[in-house]
XYZ file of C-alpha atoms in Angstrom:
571
model
C -8.317 14.844 9.048
C -9.892 11.493 9.931
C -7.093 9.679 8.126
C -4.405 11.401 10.213
C -6.395 10.664 13.357
C -6.377 6.988 12.378
C -2.614 7.107 11.813
C -2.204 8.858 15.185
C -4.123 6.080 16.950
C -1.902 3.489 15.315
C 1.127 5.583 16.237
C 0.188 5.726 19.921
C 1.089 2.059 20.244
C 4.615 3.424 20.730
C 3.485 5.795 23.493
C 6.531 5.077 25.672
C 9.019 6.378 23.087
C 6.659 9.216 22.151
C 6.420 10.390 25.774
C 10.200 10.097 26.155
C 10.703 12.096 22.950
C 8.416 14.894 24.129
C 9.964 14.951 27.605
C 13.579 15.041 26.438
C 12.700 17.456 23.635
C 11.172 19.826 26.177
C 14.148 19.453 28.520
C 16.592 20.119 25.652
C 14.606 23.168 24.489
C 14.192 24.741 27.918
C 17.839 23.941 28.811
C 18.949 25.810 25.671
C 16.840 28.836 26.658
C 18.213 28.691 30.204
C 21.780 28.331 28.876
C 21.572 31.487 26.781
C 19.643 33.336 29.481
C 22.441 32.601 31.937
C 24.997 33.604 29.289
C 23.243 36.950 28.730
C 23.071 37.597 32.442
C 26.759 36.645 32.830
C 27.800 39.078 30.080
C 25.841 41.922 31.668
C 27.004 41.055 35.157
C 30.658 40.770 34.079
C 30.416 44.220 32.517
C 29.997 45.665 36.010
C 33.348 44.107 37.064
C 32.072 42.317 40.204
C 34.242 40.062 42.373
C 35.005 36.715 40.742
C 32.987 34.734 43.271
C 29.871 36.687 42.188
C 30.169 35.121 38.728
C 30.658 31.555 39.941
C 26.948 30.700 40.065
C 26.184 31.838 36.464
C 29.311 30.036 35.208
C 28.309 26.788 36.922
C 24.740 27.121 35.625
C 26.005 27.632 32.075
C 28.077 24.449 32.278
C 25.186 22.546 33.847
C 22.645 23.692 31.262
C 25.109 22.877 28.468
C 25.496 19.300 29.688
C 21.728 18.915 30.213
C 21.001 20.286 26.748
C 23.438 17.944 24.999
C 22.342 14.869 26.956
C 18.637 15.596 26.543
C 19.039 16.274 22.821
C 20.801 12.935 22.363
C 18.092 11.065 24.266
C 15.381 12.940 22.367
C 16.893 12.013 18.996
C 17.317 8.404 20.080
C 13.743 8.016 21.337
C 12.098 9.951 18.489
C 13.876 8.060 15.713
C 13.322 4.724 17.425
C 9.629 5.584 17.651
C 9.562 6.707 14.010
C 11.128 3.544 12.611
C 8.956 1.320 14.790
C 5.854 3.230 13.685
C 6.888 2.892 10.020
C 7.384 -0.840 10.447
C 3.970 -1.148 12.087
C 2.357 0.887 9.292
C 3.871 -1.294 6.571
C 2.776 -4.516 8.259
C -0.702 -3.186 9.028
C -1.156 -1.843 5.491
C -0.078 -5.143 3.954
C -2.402 -7.120 6.233
C -5.319 -4.913 5.239
C -4.342 -4.986 1.564
C -4.136 -8.774 1.379
C -7.906 -9.474 1.697
C -8.550 -7.060 -1.198
C -6.523 -9.119 -3.691
C -7.207 -9.851 -6.533
C -10.217 -7.528 -6.937
C -8.065 -4.520 -5.941
C -6.302 -4.682 -9.330
C -9.563 -3.854 -11.088
C -9.481 -0.437 -9.400
C -5.777 0.417 -9.030
C -2.821 -0.004 -11.340
C -0.006 -2.076 -9.878
C 2.459 0.827 -10.219
C 0.107 3.130 -8.310
C -0.246 0.541 -5.553
C 3.537 0.235 -5.402
C 3.860 4.020 -5.079
C 1.397 3.980 -2.197
C 2.941 1.024 -0.401
C 6.472 2.415 -0.679
C 6.279 6.173 -1.259
C 3.254 7.081 0.840
C 4.283 4.935 3.792
C 7.754 6.492 3.561
C 6.177 9.967 3.560
C 4.536 9.197 6.895
C 7.940 8.972 8.579
C 7.776 12.777 8.696
C 4.410 12.763 10.455
C 5.835 12.174 13.918
C 9.148 14.012 13.504
C 7.857 17.023 11.536
C 4.106 17.281 12.229
C 3.006 15.682 15.499
C 6.028 16.371 17.658
C 7.324 19.953 16.920
C 4.131 21.886 17.858
C 4.065 20.185 21.264
C 7.670 21.187 21.990
C 7.033 24.691 20.641
C 4.043 25.252 22.932
C 5.708 23.780 26.033
C 8.982 25.699 25.625
C 7.293 29.008 24.818
C 4.801 28.732 27.667
C 7.683 28.180 30.078
C 9.698 31.034 28.522
C 6.783 33.484 28.549
C 5.952 32.561 32.147
C 9.562 33.331 33.139
C 9.776 36.556 31.091
C 6.507 37.836 32.584
C 8.285 38.111 35.938
C 10.548 40.791 34.401
C 8.199 42.466 31.896
C 4.633 41.805 30.825
C 5.135 43.855 27.649
C 8.107 41.770 26.525
C 6.204 38.540 27.213
C 3.205 39.820 25.212
C 5.514 40.704 22.310
C 7.112 37.245 22.420
C 3.644 35.681 22.501
C 2.733 37.682 19.396
C 5.948 36.470 17.739
C 5.048 32.871 18.574
C 1.651 33.320 16.944
C 3.190 34.781 13.774
C 6.102 32.359 13.352
C 4.470 29.241 14.744
C 0.963 29.509 13.330
C 0.250 32.453 11.000
C 3.105 31.947 8.506
C 2.764 28.119 8.443
C -1.020 28.437 7.943
C -0.495 30.736 4.958
C 1.995 28.391 3.316
C -0.193 25.358 4.087
C -2.796 26.588 1.594
C -0.124 27.165 -1.047
C 1.458 23.780 -0.406
C -1.794 21.782 -0.549
C -2.305 22.416 -4.275
C 1.360 21.854 -5.104
C 1.482 18.635 -3.093
C -1.432 17.115 -5.021
C 0.457 17.769 -8.246
C 3.638 16.247 -6.827
C 1.893 13.092 -5.642
C -0.002 12.646 -8.913
C 3.233 12.956 -10.881
C 4.933 10.429 -8.620
C 2.077 7.927 -9.016
C 2.024 8.348 -12.805
C 5.795 7.929 -13.020
C 5.715 4.805 -10.847
C 2.867 3.294 -12.889
C 4.640 4.117 -16.152
C 7.905 2.568 -14.983
C 6.136 -0.585 -13.795
C 4.256 -1.005 -17.068
C 7.400 -0.401 -19.102
C 9.279 -3.093 -17.167
C 6.396 -5.568 -17.521
C 5.923 -4.790 -21.218
C 9.600 -4.333 -22.096
C 9.732 -7.214 -24.561
C 6.536 -6.187 -26.380
C 7.685 -2.569 -26.580
C 10.989 -3.753 -28.017
C 9.316 -5.996 -30.592
C 6.938 -3.248 -31.738
C 9.645 -0.562 -31.861
C 7.938 1.529 -29.182
C 10.614 1.257 -26.491
C 12.322 4.519 -27.447
C 9.055 6.448 -27.501
C 7.970 4.999 -24.144
C 11.377 5.768 -22.638
C 11.165 9.373 -23.847
C 7.666 9.732 -22.385
C 8.925 8.427 -19.047
C 11.899 10.793 -19.162
C 9.503 13.691 -19.747
C 7.414 12.540 -16.778
C 10.585 12.248 -14.716
C 11.631 15.781 -15.678
C 8.211 17.142 -14.700
C 8.448 15.323 -11.378
C 11.980 16.664 -10.784
C 10.834 20.220 -11.594
C 7.922 19.862 -9.184
C 10.289 18.621 -6.476
C 12.616 21.560 -7.145
C 9.728 24.026 -6.759
C 8.713 22.261 -3.578
C 12.197 22.558 -2.063
C 12.383 26.240 -3.100
C 9.063 26.931 -1.382
C 10.253 25.206 1.778
C 13.474 27.242 1.845
C 11.513 30.457 1.347
C 9.148 29.490 4.148
C 12.079 28.716 6.466
C 13.769 32.010 5.602
C 10.577 33.926 6.324
C 10.183 32.269 9.729
C 13.822 33.021 10.627
C 13.415 36.645 9.493
C 10.255 37.009 11.583
C 12.054 35.479 14.583
C 14.884 38.009 14.256
C 12.360 40.854 14.006
C 10.797 39.638 17.244
C 14.236 39.695 18.910
C 14.783 43.254 17.628
C 11.398 44.089 19.096
C 12.450 42.631 22.452
C 15.555 44.838 22.297
C 13.484 47.946 21.514
C 10.849 47.296 24.185
C 13.492 46.322 26.731
C 15.588 49.433 26.023
C 12.516 51.644 26.437
C 11.662 49.949 29.735
C 15.249 50.337 30.972
C 15.235 54.054 30.135
C 11.814 54.374 31.770
C 13.153 52.640 34.874
C 10.721 49.705 34.713
C 13.403 47.120 33.910
C 16.832 46.579 35.379
C 19.339 46.932 32.526
C 21.201 43.931 33.916
C 18.473 41.672 32.505
C 18.156 43.200 29.017
C 20.816 40.993 27.401
C 19.287 37.965 29.124
C 15.850 38.678 27.612
C 17.313 39.187 24.134
C 19.313 35.945 24.319
C 16.217 34.085 25.552
C 14.121 35.322 22.629
C 16.821 34.351 20.116
C 17.091 30.853 21.553
C 13.402 30.258 22.172
C 12.562 30.974 18.542
C 14.889 28.210 17.419
C 11.967 25.941 18.342
C 9.800 27.845 15.844
C 12.116 27.022 12.925
C 10.742 23.453 12.461
C 7.304 25.026 12.047
C 8.534 26.496 8.754
C 8.360 23.064 7.130
C 5.273 22.041 9.107
C 2.747 22.945 6.334
C 4.555 20.907 3.706
C 4.950 17.842 5.865
C 1.420 18.165 7.222
C -0.089 18.275 3.721
C 2.239 15.486 2.588
C 1.328 13.291 5.568
C -2.388 13.945 5.206
C -2.467 13.070 1.531
C -0.292 10.001 2.129
C -2.665 8.856 4.881
C -5.699 9.581 2.675
C -4.264 7.576 -0.224
C -3.301 4.630 1.982
C -6.594 4.455 3.839
C -8.513 4.923 0.585
C -7.008 1.654 -0.635
C -7.572 -0.393 2.540
C -10.835 1.219 3.664
C -12.983 -1.709 2.447
C -10.629 -4.175 4.152
C -12.201 -4.101 7.619
C -15.666 -4.730 6.208
C -14.333 -7.555 4.032
C -12.430 -9.132 6.940
C -15.491 -8.816 9.200
C -17.696 -10.402 6.546
C -15.150 -13.150 5.878
C -14.783 -13.944 9.588
C -18.564 -14.410 9.805
C -18.384 -17.059 7.079
C -17.758 -20.733 7.747
C -15.288 -23.165 6.223
C -16.455 -25.769 3.768
C -15.041 -29.283 4.048
C -15.711 -31.544 1.077
C -15.801 -35.291 1.636
C -17.257 -36.089 -1.771
C -17.320 -34.322 -5.119
C -19.597 -31.297 -4.678
C -22.768 -30.418 -6.527
C -22.461 -26.915 -8.001
C -25.410 -24.683 -8.794
C -25.705 -21.144 -10.145
C -29.067 -19.521 -9.417
C -29.814 -16.355 -11.427
C -26.236 -15.129 -10.974
C -25.279 -11.690 -12.319
C -21.987 -9.838 -12.003
C -20.481 -6.548 -13.148
C -16.858 -5.494 -12.632
C -16.340 -2.349 -10.506
C -16.566 0.987 -12.327
C -17.943 -0.593 -15.510
C -21.345 -0.233 -17.157
C -21.925 -3.715 -18.579
C -22.929 -6.938 -16.857
C -20.310 -9.607 -17.530
C -22.774 -12.250 -16.385
C -26.542 -11.889 -16.457
C -29.036 -14.352 -15.010
C -26.810 -17.442 -15.179
C -28.814 -20.457 -14.016
C -27.294 -23.945 -14.183
C -26.722 -26.994 -11.956
C -23.766 -29.393 -12.147
C -24.032 -32.689 -10.297
C -21.208 -33.957 -8.127
C -18.519 -35.870 -9.990
C -19.622 -34.563 -13.382
C -17.261 -33.241 -16.021
C -18.394 -29.921 -17.497
C -16.865 -27.762 -20.211
C -17.826 -24.140 -20.851
C -17.412 -22.848 -24.406
C -18.237 -19.649 -26.218
C -16.640 -16.621 -27.855
C -14.071 -14.481 -26.041
C -15.632 -12.022 -23.614
C -18.740 -14.112 -23.051
C -18.088 -14.440 -19.292
C -16.600 -17.938 -19.090
C -13.555 -17.017 -16.971
C -15.651 -14.725 -14.779
C -17.941 -17.661 -14.020
C -14.921 -19.600 -12.730
C -13.763 -16.613 -10.657
C -17.177 -16.527 -8.991
C -16.997 -20.265 -8.335
C -13.579 -19.782 -6.709
C -14.969 -16.868 -4.624
C -12.360 -14.484 -6.056
C -15.305 -12.143 -6.488
C -18.855 -12.325 -5.173
C -21.969 -12.085 -7.367
C -23.947 -8.856 -7.468
C -27.163 -10.856 -7.416
C -28.189 -14.479 -7.335
C -26.570 -17.347 -5.454
C -23.903 -19.982 -6.008
C -24.128 -23.195 -3.984
C -21.684 -25.994 -3.177
C -23.516 -29.090 -1.973
C -26.493 -26.866 -1.231
C -24.459 -24.459 0.919
C -24.434 -20.831 -0.199
C -20.960 -19.919 -1.441
C -21.490 -16.452 0.022
C -21.514 -18.100 3.476
C -18.231 -19.918 2.831
C -14.715 -18.530 3.359
C -12.506 -18.025 0.334
C -9.596 -19.932 1.869
C -11.647 -23.088 2.411
C -12.823 -23.064 -1.226
C -9.252 -22.687 -2.439
C -8.103 -25.444 -0.091
C -10.535 -27.918 -1.658
C -9.929 -26.964 -5.300
C -7.276 -27.887 -7.847
C -6.973 -24.817 -10.029
C -5.201 -24.018 -13.297
C -5.923 -20.517 -14.599
C -5.044 -18.819 -17.884
C -2.129 -17.051 -16.216
C -0.279 -18.951 -13.485
C 2.427 -17.381 -11.368
C 5.785 -19.027 -10.833
C 8.212 -17.839 -8.203
C 11.938 -17.391 -8.560
C 13.485 -20.601 -7.275
C 13.424 -24.221 -8.390
C 10.849 -26.566 -9.888
C 10.596 -28.283 -6.496
C 9.831 -25.021 -4.681
C 7.097 -24.149 -7.173
C 5.520 -27.598 -6.889
C 5.574 -27.384 -3.088
C 2.825 -24.748 -3.329
C 0.457 -27.702 -3.722
C 1.539 -29.143 -0.361
C 4.219 -31.301 1.213
C 5.058 -34.106 -1.178
C 8.012 -36.422 -1.590
C 10.446 -36.049 -4.457
C 9.085 -39.252 -5.972
C 5.525 -37.886 -5.994
C 6.647 -34.622 -7.582
C 8.688 -36.450 -10.220
C 5.664 -38.642 -11.001
C 3.496 -35.529 -11.443
C 6.055 -34.034 -13.829
C 6.205 -37.267 -15.815
C 2.414 -37.424 -16.081
C 2.372 -34.035 -17.845
C 5.323 -34.983 -20.075
C 7.867 -32.690 -18.395
C 11.412 -34.018 -18.079
C 12.508 -31.371 -15.574
C 14.810 -32.020 -12.662
C 13.324 -30.888 -9.359
C 16.385 -28.711 -8.805
C 16.104 -27.019 -12.173
C 15.922 -23.221 -11.738
C 12.762 -21.258 -12.460
C 13.072 -17.534 -13.071
C 10.579 -14.963 -11.839
C 7.166 -15.499 -13.485
C 8.636 -18.562 -15.204
C 10.493 -16.378 -17.698
C 12.785 -19.263 -18.708
C 9.842 -21.566 -19.478
C 7.794 -21.756 -22.651
C 4.044 -21.199 -22.554
C 3.384 -24.923 -22.777
C 5.911 -25.708 -20.047
C 4.324 -23.160 -17.727
C 0.893 -24.688 -18.311
C 2.123 -28.220 -17.713
C 3.970 -27.188 -14.549
C 0.745 -25.592 -13.290
C -1.178 -28.765 -14.155
C 1.436 -30.831 -12.289
C 0.741 -28.684 -9.202
C -2.985 -29.333 -9.590
C -2.415 -33.080 -10.002
C -0.407 -33.152 -6.787
C -3.136 -31.323 -4.890
C -5.866 -33.522 -6.416
C -8.847 -31.699 -4.907
C -12.479 -32.722 -5.148
C -13.244 -29.640 -7.263
C -11.209 -29.036 -10.420
C -11.247 -25.607 -12.082
C -9.426 -25.373 -15.419
C -9.353 -22.178 -17.479
C -7.757 -22.752 -20.887
C -5.360 -25.073 -19.079
C -3.961 -26.713 -22.231
C -4.294 -23.926 -24.799
C -0.515 -23.690 -25.376
C 0.047 -27.425 -25.891
C 0.307 -29.295 -29.168
C -2.545 -31.653 -29.989
C -0.762 -34.876 -29.012
C 0.607 -33.563 -25.715
C -2.755 -31.969 -24.936
C -4.543 -35.289 -25.447
C -2.077 -37.145 -23.200
C -2.158 -34.498 -20.453
C -5.913 -34.184 -20.530
C -6.346 -37.941 -20.327
C -4.211 -37.855 -17.165
C -6.347 -35.035 -15.723
C -9.568 -36.975 -16.378
C -8.064 -40.128 -14.893
C -6.981 -38.405 -11.684
C -10.142 -36.278 -11.390
C -12.399 -39.259 -12.025
C -14.200 -38.893 -8.662
C -14.088 -35.072 -8.621
C -16.330 -32.366 -10.023
C -14.506 -30.799 -12.964
C -15.364 -27.488 -14.626
C -13.256 -26.390 -17.591
C -13.253 -23.422 -19.953
C -12.109 -24.161 -23.494
C -12.024 -22.527 -26.903
C -11.243 -25.840 -28.587
C -14.221 -28.001 -29.420
C -12.326 -31.230 -30.105
C -12.553 -34.086 -27.631
C -15.632 -32.701 -25.869
C -17.431 -36.030 -26.295
C -15.808 -37.128 -23.027
C -17.657 -34.451 -21.030
C -20.973 -35.054 -19.311
C -22.165 -31.510 -19.737
C -21.408 -28.694 -22.197
C -22.399 -25.094 -21.437
C -22.451 -22.609 -24.318
C -22.185 -18.939 -23.299
C -22.666 -15.751 -25.254
C -22.693 -12.129 -23.997
C -22.771 -13.182 -20.343
C -25.696 -15.596 -20.737
C -26.066 -19.340 -21.111
C -27.576 -19.964 -24.524
C -27.325 -23.763 -24.652
C -26.639 -26.668 -22.316
C -26.543 -30.408 -22.798
C -24.323 -33.322 -23.722
C -22.219 -33.331 -26.879
C -24.672 -35.522 -28.763
C -27.686 -33.476 -27.645
C -26.146 -30.187 -28.769
C -25.002 -31.564 -32.107
C -28.474 -32.942 -32.791
C -30.087 -29.617 -31.829
C -28.206 -27.801 -34.650
C -27.929 -24.698 -32.462
C -25.088 -22.381 -31.455
C -22.691 -25.181 -30.470
C -23.319 -26.989 -33.742
C -22.508 -23.781 -35.631
C -19.273 -23.272 -33.683
C -18.275 -26.875 -34.358
C -18.869 -26.459 -38.075
C -16.726 -23.299 -38.137
C -13.886 -25.120 -36.353
C -14.065 -28.037 -38.762
C -14.001 -25.693 -41.770
C -10.938 -23.865 -40.405
C -8.928 -26.974 -39.578
C -10.143 -29.096 -42.480
């Protein structure tokens, strides 16, 4: 319930339209009751064949209430839908703002398809919260209180019976179906999330599925998931129709009860028969406001679970934002010293430390390469240095300042980064290079030339660089880093897709431009490491050797063994 209360507080930012919706909804509801009450009285009165002038007042009232009802209903629809769409827009923006600080660590916990289902599907589900959950009970209570107060003037017994009918149709039946719907709704939402995740993964892995002849099988599995989701939706709609039918049937039984009680009171002389038709018409009309309560349980459960799922994702956001706002920016004027002091890290929901007790210091302006087998924690070490994630224990320092006291954005602003996977946006080469900053065409062309790329700046780039080869994507990413030219260079397998000659040329350019900067690089290749000041050898999340190239080769340790293996393979 706390999640819906949070959504309600966000929703109350549109209190003007909400108040207008409730006011005009009440006016439309009570005008409808008054319209049919006047109609019932007019029918009974006309049956006594009075003079025409005696019917003028009811006729005028009927016309007046009809106009009021139509006008109020229009204004109510206008205000309520305006409020709903504004609330949805606010929810999307707020959710995105709270989601942004959680990236990229959020992807370790949630699949991208599941996140997409929450961002789109769950936010969309909350459009029913105001129109189908928050708003109808208020109108129901206000209209029925007014109706019962009016009916009590004619008969207490009829008003008590109507009150009982309100309890049954407005609360008892919806409460019963709410328990049934809760279980079914969990199934529906799980199926939707699984289907969304499956579709996303199939689109991302389409080429690999095609190459490995698994596309047909994956498509069939998704079709089966889609069929299960469609069947669940069909059952859900059937349940809602049954619920609505039951509420309507109960409402009609209440009106029959009003007729029976009223007829008894007329025979007993306690009620003027002139008002019997009026009371019946009022009960029929008043219970129209109970009909939306038939779908209340479904929309309530749907809204609650949507709110729970959304807030579950962004719940850590406020703490992260508060912590980040307490941090200070780092401004580097010279190449920074970097030190890791007993640093350990474990990814969320895993049982193995990726890094354990890492302790090393890199002096400012030095060139360091990290080597070791796959899975030894090399890339994770760079992620910690970039503040993508924070260490579980130990400290990382830049120029003696704790990295945990420094904002992520300021670290990224000072660093030139090339990761294993670099994203390229749909657009042109120029637009993708402009991520590094505002540079002239001549500067961008020079950066492209330095990495041996003959691209035109206006050459198109497809989403994720789909029209570029692996080597071209790496060189374009390196060109971005060269343009930025920060005082801290972070390279993670930056040239792994390049041929030996191009790699040597590109890397020479990197070393030339980063001559005054601190450079940290991860590499699986052991050739050309003589140019580095410092080599770190990692294994199973620990540093097993450090030193210069000559020192490690003379030590005949792990690095020497790796070098011998490489020479044997490429001999």
